[in-house]
Amino acid sequence: MSSISIIGVGNMASALADRALAGGNAVEIIGRDPAKAKEVAAGGGATAGTFGTTPAGDLVILAVPYASALPVVAQYGDALAGKVIIDISNTFNADATGLVTPDGTSGAQEIAKAAPASAHVVKAFNTVFGHVLAPGLDVLFAGDDARAKASVSAFIESLGLRPLDAGGLDVARWLEGMGLVMISLASHGVGNFDFSLGFNLSA
Ligand SMILES: NC(=O)c1ccc[n+]([C@@H]2O[C@H](COP(=O)([O-])OP(=O)(O)OC[C@H]3O[C@@H](n4cnc5c(N)ncnc54)[C@H](OP(=O)(O)O)[C@@H]3O)[C@@H](O)[C@H]2O)c1
């Protein structure tokens, strides 16, 4: 069981909180609007935390848009010291034709630069749509710290999902590119958002 805090009270926050609670994890929901956080938390047995103060969880899921992620991490400052920060953001631009981050970096790496040195950022969940999040799906993750990755991997397993280690944080840009590909698939070959990315490991 993990102790997790989720910053954000939107679609991904709710979807992840539901699965995390079902998996027996302790869940804290944190929103800039305390009333919304209480409402989301009340749904399934989570607690509501206070935005900007030290999160209760060892794992902190940033469930805000990428444009807000850096300001939120800056606002938290040392309150995120020692935490494992799970960056779930997609970084494609408004018309999903490219990434907003410059070549050679990623949203996750920029978040890592903004976070306290003792925090560890792990990219995860950005290749899964929240509304299809269900047991059995594959969740790609990437990061540089082995212990942080092991704790995120165990957390993913606790949700009934299959963790797949994609490598170091320098791979995050390509995971973010996969998020863009998923949006493009939804408007081309698949035609809707009701799908998930899966890997056949016995082919
Ligand atoms: N939706 C998906 O299927 C999906 C899949 C993979 C990855 N993601 C990623 O997951 C993240 C969240 O997506 P979502 O679909 O859950 O978005 P969403 O439903 O729009 O929710 C975004 C949340 O972020 C909060 N927020 C925005 N700016 C903030 C700030 N400056 N300070 C504090 N809170 C702030 C919002 O708070 P308020 O309610 O107060 O406005 C809201 O609770 C994004 O990075 C997205 O790329 C989404």
mmCIF file with all atom_site columns, N, CA, C and O in Angstrom, residues 150-174:
data_model
loop_
_atom_site.group_PDB
_atom_site.id
_atom_site.type_symbol
_atom_site.label_atom_id
_atom_site.label_alt_id
_atom_site.label_comp_id
_atom_site.label_asym_id
_atom_site.label_entity_id
_atom_site.label_seq_id
_atom_site.pdbx_PDB_ins_code
_atom_site.Cartn_x
_atom_site.Cartn_y
_atom_site.Cartn_z
_atom_site.occupancy
_atom_site.B_iso_or_equiv
_atom_site.pdbx_formal_charge
_atom_site.auth_seq_id
_atom_site.auth_comp_id
_atom_site.auth_asym_id
_atom_site.auth_atom_id
_atom_site.pdbx_PDB_model_num
ATOM 1   N N  . ALA A 1 150 ? 10.790 2.155  -8.299  1.00 0.00 ? 150 ALA A N  1
ATOM 2   C CA . ALA A 1 150 ? 10.240 0.936  -7.689  1.00 0.00 ? 150 ALA A CA 1
ATOM 3   C C  . ALA A 1 150 ? 8.953  1.261  -6.930  1.00 0.00 ? 150 ALA A C  1
ATOM 4   O O  . ALA A 1 150 ? 7.980  0.488  -6.975  1.00 0.00 ? 150 ALA A O  1
ATOM 5   N N  . SER A 1 151 ? 8.915  2.404  -6.260  1.00 0.00 ? 151 SER A N  1
ATOM 6   C CA . SER A 1 151 ? 7.696  2.734  -5.505  1.00 0.00 ? 151 SER A CA 1
ATOM 7   C C  . SER A 1 151 ? 6.555  3.086  -6.454  1.00 0.00 ? 151 SER A C  1
ATOM 8   O O  . SER A 1 151 ? 5.400  2.737  -6.199  1.00 0.00 ? 151 SER A O  1
ATOM 9   N N  . VAL A 1 152 ? 6.871  3.733  -7.574  1.00 0.00 ? 152 VAL A N  1
ATOM 10  C CA . VAL A 1 152 ? 5.810  4.053  -8.550  1.00 0.00 ? 152 VAL A CA 1
ATOM 11  C C  . VAL A 1 152 ? 5.322  2.767  -9.215  1.00 0.00 ? 152 VAL A C  1
ATOM 12  O O  . VAL A 1 152 ? 4.115  2.574  -9.424  1.00 0.00 ? 152 VAL A O  1
ATOM 13  N N  . SER A 1 153 ? 6.249  1.870  -9.504  1.00 0.00 ? 153 SER A N  1
ATOM 14  C CA . SER A 1 153 ? 5.871  0.594  -10.118 1.00 0.00 ? 153 SER A CA 1
ATOM 15  C C  . SER A 1 153 ? 4.924  -0.184 -9.190  1.00 0.00 ? 153 SER A C  1
ATOM 16  O O  . SER A 1 153 ? 3.894  -0.724 -9.630  1.00 0.00 ? 153 SER A O  1
ATOM 17  N N  . ALA A 1 154 ? 5.268  -0.221 -7.905  1.00 0.00 ? 154 ALA A N  1
ATOM 18  C CA . ALA A 1 154 ? 4.406  -0.935 -6.937  1.00 0.00 ? 154 ALA A CA 1
ATOM 19  C C  . ALA A 1 154 ? 3.042  -0.253 -6.844  1.00 0.00 ? 154 ALA A C  1
ATOM 20  O O  . ALA A 1 154 ? 2.003  -0.920 -6.735  1.00 0.00 ? 154 ALA A O  1
ATOM 21  N N  . PHE A 1 155 ? 3.037  1.065  -6.885  1.00 0.00 ? 155 PHE A N  1
ATOM 22  C CA . PHE A 1 155 ? 1.766  1.793  -6.844  1.00 0.00 ? 155 PHE A CA 1
ATOM 23  C C  . PHE A 1 155 ? 0.911  1.449  -8.069  1.00 0.00 ? 155 PHE A C  1
ATOM 24  O O  . PHE A 1 155 ? -0.286 1.167  -7.948  1.00 0.00 ? 155 PHE A O  1
ATOM 25  N N  . ILE A 1 156 ? 1.526  1.425  -9.246  1.00 0.00 ? 156 ILE A N  1
ATOM 26  C CA . ILE A 1 156 ? 0.787  1.097  -10.473 1.00 0.00 ? 156 ILE A CA 1
ATOM 27  C C  . ILE A 1 156 ? 0.187  -0.307 -10.350 1.00 0.00 ? 156 ILE A C  1
ATOM 28  O O  . ILE A 1 156 ? -0.980 -0.537 -10.687 1.00 0.00 ? 156 ILE A O  1
ATOM 29  N N  . GLU A 1 157 ? 0.978  -1.240 -9.839  1.00 0.00 ? 157 GLU A N  1
ATOM 30  C CA . GLU A 1 157 ? 0.477  -2.616 -9.658  1.00 0.00 ? 157 GLU A CA 1
ATOM 31  C C  . GLU A 1 157 ? -0.706 -2.652 -8.702  1.00 0.00 ? 157 GLU A C  1
ATOM 32  O O  . GLU A 1 157 ? -1.659 -3.403 -8.897  1.00 0.00 ? 157 GLU A O  1
ATOM 33  N N  . SER A 1 158 ? -0.643 -1.801 -7.678  1.00 0.00 ? 158 SER A N  1
ATOM 34  C CA . SER A 1 158 ? -1.739 -1.792 -6.693  1.00 0.00 ? 158 SER A CA 1
ATOM 35  C C  . SER A 1 158 ? -3.052 -1.328 -7.314  1.00 0.00 ? 158 SER A C  1
ATOM 36  O O  . SER A 1 158 ? -4.127 -1.586 -6.781  1.00 0.00 ? 158 SER A O  1
ATOM 37  N N  . LEU A 1 159 ? -2.966 -0.640 -8.451  1.00 0.00 ? 159 LEU A N  1
ATOM 38  C CA . LEU A 1 159 ? -4.177 -0.190 -9.150  1.00 0.00 ? 159 LEU A CA 1
ATOM 39  C C  . LEU A 1 159 ? -4.724 -1.285 -10.070 1.00 0.00 ? 159 LEU A C  1
ATOM 40  O O  . LEU A 1 159 ? -5.711 -1.076 -10.763 1.00 0.00 ? 159 LEU A O  1
ATOM 41  N N  . GLY A 1 160 ? -4.033 -2.415 -10.112 1.00 0.00 ? 160 GLY A N  1
ATOM 42  C CA . GLY A 1 160 ? -4.452 -3.491 -11.013 1.00 0.00 ? 160 GLY A CA 1
ATOM 43  C C  . GLY A 1 160 ? -3.944 -3.282 -12.432 1.00 0.00 ? 160 GLY A C  1
ATOM 44  O O  . GLY A 1 160 ? -4.399 -3.931 -13.361 1.00 0.00 ? 160 GLY A O  1
ATOM 45  N N  . LEU A 1 161 ? -2.977 -2.392 -12.585 1.00 0.00 ? 161 LEU A N  1
ATOM 46  C CA . LEU A 1 161 ? -2.421 -2.066 -13.904 1.00 0.00 ? 161 LEU A CA 1
ATOM 47  C C  . LEU A 1 161 ? -1.032 -2.681 -14.035 1.00 0.00 ? 161 LEU A C  1
ATOM 48  O O  . LEU A 1 161 ? -0.410 -3.052 -13.026 1.00 0.00 ? 161 LEU A O  1
ATOM 49  N N  . ARG A 1 162 ? -0.545 -2.797 -15.279 1.00 0.00 ? 162 ARG A N  1
ATOM 50  C CA . ARG A 1 162 ? 0.776  -3.397 -15.484 1.00 0.00 ? 162 ARG A CA 1
ATOM 51  C C  . ARG A 1 162 ? 1.822  -2.306 -15.713 1.00 0.00 ? 162 ARG A C  1
ATOM 52  O O  . ARG A 1 162 ? 1.777  -1.615 -16.745 1.00 0.00 ? 162 ARG A O  1
ATOM 53  N N  . PRO A 1 163 ? 2.771  -2.161 -14.780 1.00 0.00 ? 163 PRO A N  1
ATOM 54  C CA . PRO A 1 163 ? 3.820  -1.157 -14.972 1.00 0.00 ? 163 PRO A CA 1
ATOM 55  C C  . PRO A 1 163 ? 4.870  -1.639 -15.964 1.00 0.00 ? 163 PRO A C  1
ATOM 56  O O  . PRO A 1 163 ? 5.311  -2.782 -15.887 1.00 0.00 ? 163 PRO A O  1
ATOM 57  N N  . LEU A 1 164 ? 5.268  -0.765 -16.885 1.00 0.00 ? 164 LEU A N  1
ATOM 58  C CA . LEU A 1 164 ? 6.328  -1.100 -17.832 1.00 0.00 ? 164 LEU A CA 1
ATOM 59  C C  . LEU A 1 164 ? 7.385  0.006  -17.777 1.00 0.00 ? 164 LEU A C  1
ATOM 60  O O  . LEU A 1 164 ? 7.097  1.166  -18.124 1.00 0.00 ? 164 LEU A O  1
ATOM 61  N N  . ASP A 1 165 ? 8.572  -0.371 -17.323 1.00 0.00 ? 165 ASP A N  1
ATOM 62  C CA . ASP A 1 165 ? 9.670  0.590  -17.153 1.00 0.00 ? 165 ASP A CA 1
ATOM 63  C C  . ASP A 1 165 ? 10.245 0.953  -18.522 1.00 0.00 ? 165 ASP A C  1
ATOM 64  O O  . ASP A 1 165 ? 10.837 0.119  -19.199 1.00 0.00 ? 165 ASP A O  1
ATOM 65  N N  . ALA A 1 166 ? 10.095 2.235  -18.899 1.00 0.00 ? 166 ALA A N  1
ATOM 66  C CA . ALA A 1 166 ? 10.558 2.672  -20.226 1.00 0.00 ? 166 ALA A CA 1
ATOM 67  C C  . ALA A 1 166 ? 11.956 3.266  -20.191 1.00 0.00 ? 166 ALA A C  1
ATOM 68  O O  . ALA A 1 166 ? 12.491 3.638  -21.238 1.00 0.00 ? 166 ALA A O  1
ATOM 69  N N  . GLY A 1 167 ? 12.552 3.391  -18.990 1.00 0.00 ? 167 GLY A N  1
ATOM 70  C CA . GLY A 1 167 ? 13.917 3.890  -18.925 1.00 0.00 ? 167 GLY A CA 1
ATOM 71  C C  . GLY A 1 167 ? 14.065 5.143  -18.082 1.00 0.00 ? 167 GLY A C  1
ATOM 72  O O  . GLY A 1 167 ? 13.277 5.388  -17.157 1.00 0.00 ? 167 GLY A O  1
ATOM 73  N N  . GLY A 1 168 ? 15.081 5.930  -18.398 1.00 0.00 ? 168 GLY A N  1
ATOM 74  C CA . GLY A 1 168 ? 15.403 7.129  -17.622 1.00 0.00 ? 168 GLY A CA 1
ATOM 75  C C  . GLY A 1 168 ? 14.507 8.307  -17.974 1.00 0.00 ? 168 GLY A C  1
ATOM 76  O O  . GLY A 1 168 ? 13.716 8.256  -18.934 1.00 0.00 ? 168 GLY A O  1
ATOM 77  N N  . LEU A 1 169 ? 14.677 9.390  -17.226 1.00 0.00 ? 169 LEU A N  1
ATOM 78  C CA . LEU A 1 169 ? 13.790 10.530 -17.437 1.00 0.00 ? 169 LEU A CA 1
ATOM 79  C C  . LEU A 1 169 ? 13.985 11.169 -18.821 1.00 0.00 ? 169 LEU A C  1
ATOM 80  O O  . LEU A 1 169 ? 13.089 11.857 -19.314 1.00 0.00 ? 169 LEU A O  1
ATOM 81  N N  . ASP A 1 170 ? 15.131 10.884 -19.450 1.00 0.00 ? 170 ASP A N  1
ATOM 82  C CA . ASP A 1 170 ? 15.328 11.422 -20.803 1.00 0.00 ? 170 ASP A CA 1
ATOM 83  C C  . ASP A 1 170 ? 14.390 10.771 -21.819 1.00 0.00 ? 170 ASP A C  1
ATOM 84  O O  . ASP A 1 170 ? 14.233 11.272 -22.937 1.00 0.00 ? 170 ASP A O  1
ATOM 85  N N  . VAL A 1 171 ? 13.753 9.673  -21.419 1.00 0.00 ? 171 VAL A N  1
ATOM 86  C CA . VAL A 1 171 ? 12.760 9.028  -22.302 1.00 0.00 ? 171 VAL A CA 1
ATOM 87  C C  . VAL A 1 171 ? 11.392 9.711  -22.181 1.00 0.00 ? 171 VAL A C  1
ATOM 88  O O  . VAL A 1 171 ? 10.512 9.513  -23.020 1.00 0.00 ? 171 VAL A O  1
ATOM 89  N N  . ALA A 1 172 ? 11.249 10.563 -21.157 1.00 0.00 ? 172 ALA A N  1
ATOM 90  C CA . ALA A 1 172 ? 9.935  11.184 -20.926 1.00 0.00 ? 172 ALA A CA 1
ATOM 91  C C  . ALA A 1 172 ? 9.455  11.959 -22.156 1.00 0.00 ? 172 ALA A C  1
ATOM 92  O O  . ALA A 1 172 ? 8.262  11.974 -22.465 1.00 0.00 ? 172 ALA A O  1
ATOM 93  N N  . ARG A 1 173 ? 10.377 12.610 -22.863 1.00 0.00 ? 173 ARG A N  1
ATOM 94  C CA . ARG A 1 173 ? 9.952  13.368 -24.053 1.00 0.00 ? 173 ARG A CA 1
ATOM 95  C C  . ARG A 1 173 ? 9.232  12.459 -25.051 1.00 0.00 ? 173 ARG A C  1
ATOM 96  O O  . ARG A 1 173 ? 8.276  12.844 -25.689 1.00 0.00 ? 173 ARG A O  1
ATOM 97  N N  . TRP A 1 174 ? 9.738  11.232 -25.160 1.00 0.00 ? 174 TRP A N  1
ATOM 98  C CA . TRP A 1 174 ? 9.150  10.317 -26.150 1.00 0.00 ? 174 TRP A CA 1
ATOM 99  C C  . TRP A 1 174 ? 7.847  9.729  -25.614 1.00 0.00 ? 174 TRP A C  1
ATOM 100 O O  . TRP A 1 174 ? 6.937  9.444  -26.403 1.00 0.00 ? 174 TRP A O  1
#
